[in-house]
Amino acid sequence: MPKALITGITGQDGSYLAEFLLGKGYEVIGMVRRTSSDPLVRITHMLDRVALVPGDLLDQWSLIDVLDKHEPDEVYNLGAQSFVLTSWNQPVLTSEVTALGVTRMLEAIRTVNQDIRFYQASSSEVFGKVREVPQNELTPLHPRSPYGVSKAYGHWITVNYRESYDLYACSGILFNHESPRRGLEFVTRKVSYNVARIKHGLQETLGLGNLASSRDWGYAGDYVEAMWQMLQQSKADDFVIATGETHSVEKMVELAFRCVDLDYKDHVVTDDQMLRPAEVDSLVGDASKAKEVLGWEPVTSFERLIEMMVLSDMKLVEQQIKTGTADVPVHTFY
């Protein structure tokens, strides 16, 4: 039975990846940080099938200890401070976790067992002020946020360790990928959740920033399969994972409101506090290399993704109304 270690298992991607690997017959180990809140909400349904172990990307020795004790064949590094807006307010923390955390894990692998296969979660935010459209594996990087800069560091340090120490180390440059498990701080989930609240009469308006901003949005459940496929190849390499289609925030909002028979123009207002200090340009990925080498293609359409998220949040808000918790501040659900 192959064994995989997932950092960030409690996040959106980590939960979908754990499900996928369990379905492939893996023994799954999830590394979690000690917190005073319950971060396990996304993986409650499989806690009896995964092993959770303490560790922290800020603590080199905890990573060495985890690898030494549990001897994984594969490591998927999904742990990060992953919200772009927060990276402007906490740039040093973002750098410590999202950038240097990658180096710590690679050093732990180099120290404990150089045969471990390593996947690094890179991001389309590394392209930032794009030099070409669409973006592929050879597009020059120009990140436009502390998060993007940190992800660019994580990407290049992974390449460096592969070339310097002959580690099997891959970077997946994933474009935006969403799901009902997305945190409320992300725009897609903020929209789907608040659309549900508006439909149920709990509020009238939804405040958003730049409606013209466009992204290449896919479904997280499709994208985790590409992560696994990268570590099954004979040679380690980097891959862009994307749909190849771009949609504006305004189009996404229009689709979400349409799912509940509402017109977004009646409810959406501009909130300048949600504008980024530096906006990225149009991000759209060219995943032709992943299609050719990995045989990977996205399955879920953008329209189906938004519908899936809105319907899930409609059920969630219905449950909140029944339990009297509809006005309680909530951060993440599933």
mmCIF file of C-alpha atoms in Angstrom:
data_model
loop_
_atom_site.group_PDB
_atom_site.id
_atom_site.type_symbol
_atom_site.label_atom_id
_atom_site.label_comp_id
_atom_site.label_asym_id
_atom_site.label_seq_id
_atom_site.Cartn_x
_atom_site.Cartn_y
_atom_site.Cartn_z
ATOM 1 C CA MET A 1 0.000 0.000 0.000
ATOM 2 C CA PRO A 2 1.563 3.342 -1.047
ATOM 3 C CA LYS A 3 1.733 6.020 1.644
ATOM 4 C CA ALA A 4 1.228 9.762 1.124
ATOM 5 C CA LEU A 5 1.751 12.724 3.428
ATOM 6 C CA ILE A 6 -0.437 15.790 2.784
ATOM 7 C CA THR A 7 0.328 19.159 4.335
ATOM 8 C CA GLY A 8 -2.748 21.357 4.294
ATOM 9 C CA ILE A 9 -5.051 18.331 4.454
ATOM 10 C CA THR A 10 -7.716 20.400 6.244
ATOM 11 C CA GLY A 11 -8.002 22.821 3.311
ATOM 12 C CA GLN A 12 -10.065 22.567 0.157
ATOM 13 C CA ASP A 13 -7.439 20.840 -1.983
ATOM 14 C CA GLY A 14 -6.159 18.678 0.858
ATOM 15 C CA SER A 15 -9.601 17.243 1.546
ATOM 16 C CA TYR A 16 -10.260 16.399 -2.111
ATOM 17 C CA LEU A 17 -6.767 14.946 -2.537
ATOM 18 C CA ALA A 18 -7.162 12.772 0.570
ATOM 19 C CA GLU A 19 -10.431 11.386 -0.804
ATOM 20 C CA PHE A 20 -8.825 10.729 -4.169
ATOM 21 C CA LEU A 21 -5.792 8.941 -2.714
ATOM 22 C CA LEU A 22 -7.937 6.824 -0.396
ATOM 23 C CA GLY A 23 -9.856 5.742 -3.478
ATOM 24 C CA LYS A 24 -6.531 4.710 -5.037
ATOM 25 C CA GLY A 25 -5.714 2.496 -2.042
ATOM 26 C CA TYR A 26 -3.228 4.827 -0.369
ATOM 27 C CA GLU A 27 -2.508 5.116 3.305
ATOM 28 C CA VAL A 28 -3.021 8.844 3.894
ATOM 29 C CA ILE A 29 -1.252 10.881 6.561
ATOM 30 C CA GLY A 30 -2.310 14.471 7.137
ATOM 31 C CA MET A 31 0.004 16.965 8.813
ATOM 32 C CA VAL A 32 -1.878 19.490 10.962
ATOM 33 C CA ARG A 33 -0.883 22.438 13.120
ATOM 34 C CA ARG A 34 -2.039 22.730 16.699
ATOM 35 C CA THR A 35 -4.801 25.363 16.897
ATOM 36 C CA SER A 36 -7.451 26.365 19.416
ATOM 37 C CA SER A 37 -10.252 26.036 16.849
ATOM 38 C CA ASP A 38 -11.554 23.007 14.955
ATOM 39 C CA PRO A 39 -9.956 22.967 11.495
ATOM 40 C CA LEU A 40 -11.204 19.477 10.599
ATOM 41 C CA VAL A 41 -14.625 20.403 9.221
ATOM 42 C CA ARG A 42 -13.763 19.507 5.606
ATOM 43 C CA ILE A 43 -12.423 16.033 6.474
ATOM 44 C CA THR A 44 -14.792 14.940 9.266
ATOM 45 C CA HIS A 45 -16.324 12.315 6.986
ATOM 46 C CA MET A 46 -13.002 10.484 6.572
ATOM 47 C CA LEU A 47 -11.264 10.947 9.929
ATOM 48 C CA ASP A 48 -11.499 7.203 10.539
ATOM 49 C CA ARG A 49 -9.524 6.563 7.344
ATOM 50 C CA VAL A 50 -6.661 9.060 7.631
ATOM 51 C CA ALA A 51 -3.917 9.478 10.216
ATOM 52 C CA LEU A 52 -3.429 13.028 11.479
ATOM 53 C CA VAL A 53 0.023 13.907 12.794
ATOM 54 C CA PRO A 54 1.338 17.172 14.309
ATOM 55 C CA GLY A 55 3.742 19.296 12.305
ATOM 56 C CA ASP A 56 4.338 22.827 11.107
ATOM 57 C CA LEU A 57 5.967 24.298 8.006
ATOM 58 C CA LEU A 58 7.563 26.875 10.311
ATOM 59 C CA ASP A 59 9.341 24.147 12.298
ATOM 60 C CA GLN A 60 12.117 22.295 10.469
ATOM 61 C CA TRP A 61 12.513 19.566 13.070
ATOM 62 C CA SER A 62 8.819 18.726 13.141
ATOM 63 C CA LEU A 63 8.981 18.025 9.388
ATOM 64 C CA ILE A 64 12.021 15.784 9.778
ATOM 65 C CA ASP A 65 10.280 13.965 12.626
ATOM 66 C CA VAL A 66 7.111 13.362 10.570
ATOM 67 C CA LEU A 67 9.042 11.986 7.600
ATOM 68 C CA ASP A 68 11.255 9.819 9.786
ATOM 69 C CA LYS A 69 8.388 8.303 11.793
ATOM 70 C CA HIS A 70 5.835 7.779 9.030
ATOM 71 C CA GLU A 71 8.029 7.048 5.979
ATOM 72 C CA PRO A 72 5.770 8.372 3.182
ATOM 73 C CA ASP A 73 6.419 7.500 -0.448
ATOM 74 C CA GLU A 74 4.915 10.791 -1.626
ATOM 75 C CA VAL A 75 4.608 14.254 -0.070
ATOM 76 C CA TYR A 76 2.014 16.745 -1.289
ATOM 77 C CA ASN A 77 2.824 20.216 0.052
ATOM 78 C CA LEU A 78 -0.503 22.043 -0.024
ATOM 79 C CA GLY A 79 -0.024 23.929 3.256
ATOM 80 C CA ALA A 80 0.267 27.709 2.897
ATOM 81 C CA GLN A 81 -1.085 31.092 3.848
ATOM 82 C CA SER A 82 -3.221 30.974 0.742
ATOM 83 C CA PHE A 83 -5.323 34.153 0.687
ATOM 84 C CA VAL A 84 -3.926 36.905 -1.532
ATOM 85 C CA LEU A 85 -5.530 39.826 0.330
ATOM 86 C CA THR A 86 -4.191 38.604 3.684
ATOM 87 C CA SER A 87 -0.689 38.465 2.227
ATOM 88 C CA TRP A 88 -0.696 42.258 1.967
ATOM 89 C CA ASN A 89 -1.513 42.555 5.672
ATOM 90 C CA GLN A 90 0.805 39.718 6.754
ATOM 91 C CA PRO A 91 3.616 39.621 4.189
ATOM 92 C CA VAL A 92 6.279 38.246 6.541
ATOM 93 C CA LEU A 93 4.111 35.379 7.794
ATOM 94 C CA THR A 94 3.089 34.606 4.211
ATOM 95 C CA SER A 95 6.749 34.448 3.216
ATOM 96 C CA GLU A 96 7.702 32.240 6.164
ATOM 97 C CA VAL A 97 4.968 29.672 5.475
ATOM 98 C CA THR A 98 4.314 29.835 1.745
ATOM 99 C CA ALA A 99 7.917 30.392 0.630
ATOM 100 C CA LEU A 100 10.401 29.173 3.242
ATOM 101 C CA GLY A 101 8.064 26.364 4.307
ATOM 102 C CA VAL A 102 8.792 24.745 0.943
ATOM 103 C CA THR A 103 12.540 24.879 1.575
ATOM 104 C CA ARG A 104 12.080 23.345 5.015
ATOM 105 C CA MET A 105 10.122 20.434 3.590
ATOM 106 C CA LEU A 106 12.612 19.872 0.770
ATOM 107 C CA GLU A 107 15.473 19.930 3.272
ATOM 108 C CA ALA A 108 13.595 17.424 5.428
ATOM 109 C CA ILE A 109 13.210 15.111 2.419
ATOM 110 C CA ARG A 110 16.864 15.523 1.511
ATOM 111 C CA THR A 111 17.825 14.691 5.097
ATOM 112 C CA VAL A 112 15.508 11.737 5.741
ATOM 113 C CA ASN A 113 14.898 9.995 2.399
ATOM 114 C CA GLN A 114 15.788 11.370 -1.035
ATOM 115 C CA ASP A 115 13.569 8.777 -2.734
ATOM 116 C CA ILE A 116 10.385 10.507 -1.522
ATOM 117 C CA ARG A 117 8.438 12.051 -4.405
ATOM 118 C CA PHE A 118 7.468 15.677 -3.753
ATOM 119 C CA TYR A 119 4.624 17.789 -5.115
ATOM 120 C CA GLN A 120 4.648 21.556 -4.592
ATOM 121 C CA ALA A 121 1.403 23.507 -4.960
ATOM 122 C CA SER A 122 2.398 26.433 -7.137
ATOM 123 C CA SER A 123 -0.118 29.041 -8.319
ATOM 124 C CA SER A 124 -1.120 31.092 -11.346
ATOM 125 C CA GLU A 125 -0.526 34.148 -9.123
ATOM 126 C CA VAL A 126 3.178 33.752 -9.946
ATOM 127 C CA PHE A 127 2.400 35.171 -13.412
ATOM 128 C CA GLY A 128 0.783 38.337 -12.029
ATOM 129 C CA LYS A 129 1.554 41.069 -14.545
ATOM 130 C CA VAL A 130 1.399 38.621 -17.399
ATOM 131 C CA ARG A 131 3.956 38.688 -20.208
ATOM 132 C CA GLU A 132 1.845 36.564 -22.566
ATOM 133 C CA VAL A 133 -1.649 35.110 -22.871
ATOM 134 C CA PRO A 134 -2.274 32.269 -22.256
ATOM 135 C CA GLN A 135 0.390 31.349 -19.710
ATOM 136 C CA ASN A 136 2.352 28.095 -19.875
ATOM 137 C CA GLU A 137 5.302 26.503 -18.079
ATOM 138 C CA LEU A 138 7.797 28.794 -19.868
ATOM 139 C CA THR A 139 5.982 32.098 -19.314
ATOM 140 C CA PRO A 140 8.166 34.543 -17.329
ATOM 141 C CA LEU A 141 7.000 35.193 -13.768
ATOM 142 C CA HIS A 142 5.976 38.648 -12.502
ATOM 143 C CA PRO A 143 3.996 38.167 -9.267
ATOM 144 C CA ARG A 144 1.952 41.116 -7.994
ATOM 145 C CA SER A 145 1.380 40.289 -4.317
ATOM 146 C CA PRO A 146 3.376 38.936 -1.363
ATOM 147 C CA TYR A 147 1.466 35.679 -1.869
ATOM 148 C CA GLY A 148 2.457 35.511 -5.537
ATOM 149 C CA VAL A 149 6.080 36.307 -4.707
ATOM 150 C CA SER A 150 6.097 33.574 -2.053
ATOM 151 C CA LYS A 151 4.622 31.057 -4.481
ATOM 152 C CA ALA A 152 7.224 32.032 -7.074
ATOM 153 C CA TYR A 153 9.956 31.320 -4.517
ATOM 154 C CA GLY A 154 8.366 27.961 -3.685
ATOM 155 C CA HIS A 155 8.221 27.118 -7.380
ATOM 156 C CA TRP A 156 11.852 27.947 -8.089
ATOM 157 C CA ILE A 157 13.264 26.342 -4.947
ATOM 158 C CA THR A 158 11.490 23.138 -5.986
ATOM 159 C CA VAL A 159 13.112 23.330 -9.423
ATOM 160 C CA ASN A 160 16.458 24.069 -7.751
ATOM 161 C CA TYR A 161 16.334 21.034 -5.472
ATOM 162 C CA ARG A 162 15.330 18.822 -8.401
ATOM 163 C CA GLU A 163 18.265 20.004 -10.463
ATOM 164 C CA SER A 164 20.794 20.257 -7.617
ATOM 165 C CA TYR A 165 20.041 17.099 -5.626
ATOM 166 C CA ASP A 166 18.238 14.945 -8.201
ATOM 167 C CA LEU A 167 15.090 14.833 -6.064
ATOM 168 C CA TYR A 168 11.803 13.820 -7.644
ATOM 169 C CA ALA A 169 10.218 17.232 -7.096
ATOM 170 C CA CYS A 170 7.369 18.717 -9.143
ATOM 171 C CA SER A 171 5.509 22.004 -9.159
ATOM 172 C CA GLY A 172 1.893 22.122 -10.254
ATOM 173 C CA ILE A 173 1.084 25.645 -11.426
ATOM 174 C CA LEU A 174 -2.609 25.500 -10.684
ATOM 175 C CA PHE A 175 -4.927 28.212 -11.879
ATOM 176 C CA ASN A 176 -7.926 29.156 -9.719
ATOM 177 C CA HIS A 177 -9.903 26.120 -8.637
ATOM 178 C CA GLU A 178 -13.018 26.254 -6.517
ATOM 179 C CA SER A 179 -15.627 24.039 -4.843
ATOM 180 C CA PRO A 180 -18.290 24.048 -2.137
ATOM 181 C CA ARG A 181 -15.398 23.537 0.314
ATOM 182 C CA ARG A 182 -13.765 26.861 -0.567
ATOM 183 C CA GLY A 183 -13.283 29.247 2.349
ATOM 184 C CA LEU A 184 -15.640 32.220 2.609
ATOM 185 C CA GLU A 185 -12.776 34.687 2.174
ATOM 186 C CA PHE A 186 -12.423 33.655 -1.485
ATOM 187 C CA VAL A 187 -14.585 35.539 -3.964
ATOM 188 C CA THR A 188 -16.339 32.532 -5.526
ATOM 189 C CA ARG A 189 -17.455 31.172 -2.161
ATOM 190 C CA LYS A 190 -18.298 34.625 -0.868
ATOM 191 C CA VAL A 191 -20.601 35.022 -3.858
ATOM 192 C CA SER A 192 -22.283 31.607 -3.628
ATOM 193 C CA TYR A 193 -22.876 31.896 0.124
ATOM 194 C CA ASN A 194 -24.227 35.428 0.003
ATOM 195 C CA VAL A 195 -26.416 34.648 -3.003
ATOM 196 C CA ALA A 196 -27.994 31.928 -0.862
ATOM 197 C CA ARG A 197 -28.493 34.378 2.006
ATOM 198 C CA ILE A 198 -30.076 36.945 -0.309
ATOM 199 C CA LYS A 199 -32.384 34.318 -1.815
ATOM 200 C CA HIS A 200 -33.513 33.338 1.685
ATOM 201 C CA GLY A 201 -34.213 36.982 2.591
ATOM 202 C CA LEU A 202 -31.413 37.309 5.159
ATOM 203 C CA GLN A 203 -29.791 40.286 3.425
ATOM 204 C CA GLU A 204 -30.283 42.536 0.409
ATOM 205 C CA THR A 205 -26.837 43.334 -0.962
ATOM 206 C CA LEU A 206 -23.449 41.796 -1.737
ATOM 207 C CA GLY A 207 -20.335 43.984 -1.691
ATOM 208 C CA LEU A 208 -17.571 43.133 -4.180
ATOM 209 C CA GLY A 209 -14.367 44.705 -5.497
ATOM 210 C CA ASN A 210 -13.214 44.638 -9.122
ATOM 211 C CA LEU A 211 -15.975 43.007 -11.195
ATOM 212 C CA ALA A 212 -13.894 43.274 -14.374
ATOM 213 C CA SER A 213 -11.142 41.047 -12.998
ATOM 214 C CA SER A 214 -11.013 37.764 -14.910
ATOM 215 C CA ARG A 215 -9.711 34.342 -13.954
ATOM 216 C CA ASP A 216 -9.362 30.812 -15.283
ATOM 217 C CA TRP A 217 -11.618 28.931 -12.822
ATOM 218 C CA GLY A 218 -11.832 25.135 -12.549
ATOM 219 C CA TYR A 219 -13.103 22.544 -10.083
ATOM 220 C CA ALA A 220 -10.767 21.498 -7.259
ATOM 221 C CA GLY A 221 -11.979 17.898 -7.447
ATOM 222 C CA ASP A 222 -10.640 17.680 -11.026
ATOM 223 C CA TYR A 223 -7.336 19.363 -10.222
ATOM 224 C CA VAL A 224 -6.187 17.053 -7.417
ATOM 225 C CA GLU A 225 -6.069 14.163 -9.877
ATOM 226 C CA ALA A 226 -3.445 16.096 -11.837
ATOM 227 C CA MET A 227 -1.358 16.422 -8.658
ATOM 228 C CA TRP A 228 -1.286 12.671 -8.279
ATOM 229 C CA GLN A 229 -0.568 12.089 -11.968
ATOM 230 C CA MET A 230 2.522 14.324 -11.752
ATOM 231 C CA LEU A 231 4.098 12.005 -9.181
ATOM 232 C CA GLN A 232 3.417 8.878 -11.243
ATOM 233 C CA GLN A 233 5.650 9.846 -14.173
ATOM 234 C CA SER A 234 9.107 8.418 -14.833
ATOM 235 C CA LYS A 235 10.616 11.912 -14.741
ATOM 236 C CA ALA A 236 9.786 14.842 -12.471
ATOM 237 C CA ASP A 237 8.565 17.976 -14.222
ATOM 238 C CA ASP A 238 6.363 21.057 -13.782
ATOM 239 C CA PHE A 239 2.877 21.471 -15.251
ATOM 240 C CA VAL A 240 0.274 24.189 -15.708
ATOM 241 C CA ILE A 241 -3.166 22.939 -14.672
ATOM 242 C CA ALA A 242 -6.027 25.051 -16.011
ATOM 243 C CA THR A 243 -9.215 25.028 -18.077
ATOM 244 C CA GLY A 244 -7.938 27.370 -20.778
ATOM 245 C CA GLU A 245 -11.067 29.523 -20.393
ATOM 246 C CA THR A 246 -11.355 32.876 -18.655
ATOM 247 C CA HIS A 247 -14.405 34.419 -16.991
ATOM 248 C CA SER A 248 -14.879 37.766 -15.287
ATOM 249 C CA VAL A 249 -16.017 38.142 -11.703
ATOM 250 C CA GLU A 250 -19.102 39.841 -13.115
ATOM 251 C CA LYS A 251 -19.935 36.790 -15.248
ATOM 252 C CA MET A 252 -19.464 34.505 -12.270
ATOM 253 C CA VAL A 253 -21.777 36.698 -10.185
ATOM 254 C CA GLU A 254 -24.375 36.771 -12.959
ATOM 255 C CA LEU A 255 -24.386 32.960 -13.164
ATOM 256 C CA ALA A 256 -24.623 32.565 -9.388
ATOM 257 C CA PHE A 257 -27.662 34.851 -9.091
ATOM 258 C CA ARG A 258 -29.246 33.214 -12.118
ATOM 259 C CA CYS A 259 -29.125 29.862 -10.294
ATOM 260 C CA VAL A 260 -31.723 31.259 -7.847
ATOM 261 C CA ASP A 261 -33.666 33.294 -10.416
ATOM 262 C CA LEU A 262 -32.346 36.687 -9.313
ATOM 263 C CA ASP A 263 -30.717 39.570 -11.234
ATOM 264 C CA TYR A 264 -27.297 40.417 -9.791
ATOM 265 C CA LYS A 265 -27.702 44.083 -10.760
ATOM 266 C CA ASP A 266 -30.375 44.406 -8.100
ATOM 267 C CA HIS A 267 -28.077 43.266 -5.293
ATOM 268 C CA VAL A 268 -24.358 43.810 -6.033
ATOM 269 C CA VAL A 269 -22.618 46.969 -4.790
ATOM 270 C CA THR A 270 -18.995 48.107 -5.120
ATOM 271 C CA ASP A 271 -16.780 47.886 -2.036
ATOM 272 C CA ASP A 272 -13.472 49.747 -2.535
ATOM 273 C CA GLN A 273 -11.948 48.060 0.532
ATOM 274 C CA MET A 274 -11.871 44.810 -1.429
ATOM 275 C CA LEU A 275 -9.698 46.156 -4.220
ATOM 276 C CA ARG A 276 -6.124 44.846 -4.299
ATOM 277 C CA PRO A 277 -3.212 47.326 -4.033
ATOM 278 C CA ALA A 278 -1.929 45.821 -7.295
ATOM 279 C CA GLU A 279 -4.305 43.868 -9.506
ATOM 280 C CA VAL A 280 -3.138 41.013 -11.706
ATOM 281 C CA ASP A 281 -3.959 40.969 -15.393
ATOM 282 C CA SER A 282 -5.980 38.348 -17.210
ATOM 283 C CA LEU A 283 -4.884 34.912 -16.045
ATOM 284 C CA VAL A 284 -5.660 32.027 -18.390
ATOM 285 C CA GLY A 285 -3.641 28.843 -18.509
ATOM 286 C CA ASP A 286 -2.377 26.673 -21.336
ATOM 287 C CA ALA A 287 -2.554 23.109 -19.993
ATOM 288 C CA SER A 288 -1.605 21.426 -23.283
ATOM 289 C CA LYS A 289 1.535 19.907 -21.721
ATOM 290 C CA ALA A 290 -0.538 18.303 -18.956
ATOM 291 C CA LYS A 291 -2.933 16.930 -21.571
ATOM 292 C CA GLU A 292 -0.110 15.499 -23.669
ATOM 293 C CA VAL A 293 2.102 14.076 -20.905
ATOM 294 C CA LEU A 294 -0.345 13.323 -18.094
ATOM 295 C CA GLY A 295 -3.463 12.689 -20.125
ATOM 296 C CA TRP A 296 -5.246 15.196 -17.873
ATOM 297 C CA GLU A 297 -8.168 17.408 -18.853
ATOM 298 C CA PRO A 298 -10.753 19.248 -16.738
ATOM 299 C CA VAL A 299 -14.146 17.559 -16.541
ATOM 300 C CA THR A 300 -16.390 20.060 -14.734
ATOM 301 C CA SER A 301 -17.601 23.127 -16.653
ATOM 302 C CA PHE A 302 -17.511 26.619 -15.169
ATOM 303 C CA GLU A 303 -21.301 26.833 -15.250
ATOM 304 C CA ARG A 304 -21.652 23.500 -13.444
ATOM 305 C CA LEU A 305 -19.067 24.565 -10.844
ATOM 306 C CA ILE A 306 -20.925 27.760 -9.931
ATOM 307 C CA GLU A 307 -24.251 25.889 -9.830
ATOM 308 C CA MET A 308 -22.717 23.257 -7.550
ATOM 309 C CA MET A 309 -21.463 25.907 -5.134
ATOM 310 C CA VAL A 310 -24.733 27.858 -5.027
ATOM 311 C CA LEU A 311 -26.855 24.736 -4.470
ATOM 312 C CA SER A 312 -24.543 23.597 -1.683
ATOM 313 C CA ASP A 313 -24.783 26.982 0.039
ATOM 314 C CA MET A 314 -28.552 27.059 -0.408
ATOM 315 C CA LYS A 315 -28.699 23.844 1.638
ATOM 316 C CA LEU A 316 -26.250 25.262 4.177
ATOM 317 C CA VAL A 317 -28.248 28.464 4.720
ATOM 318 C CA GLU A 318 -31.470 26.448 4.990
ATOM 319 C CA GLN A 319 -29.848 24.432 7.758
ATOM 320 C CA GLN A 320 -28.607 27.587 9.481
ATOM 321 C CA ILE A 321 -32.129 29.023 9.455
ATOM 322 C CA LYS A 322 -33.536 25.816 10.957
ATOM 323 C CA THR A 323 -30.938 25.799 13.744
ATOM 324 C CA GLY A 324 -31.095 29.539 14.411
ATOM 325 C CA THR A 325 -27.468 30.119 13.423
ATOM 326 C CA ALA A 326 -28.005 32.124 10.236
ATOM 327 C CA ASP A 327 -26.633 35.325 11.796
ATOM 328 C CA VAL A 328 -23.671 33.719 13.568
ATOM 329 C CA PRO A 329 -20.310 34.709 11.950
ATOM 330 C CA VAL A 330 -19.009 31.777 9.937
ATOM 331 C CA HIS A 331 -15.615 31.333 8.270
ATOM 332 C CA THR A 332 -15.581 27.931 6.592
ATOM 333 C CA PHE A 333 -18.169 25.291 5.930
ATOM 334 C CA TYR A 334 -18.761 22.067 4.170
#
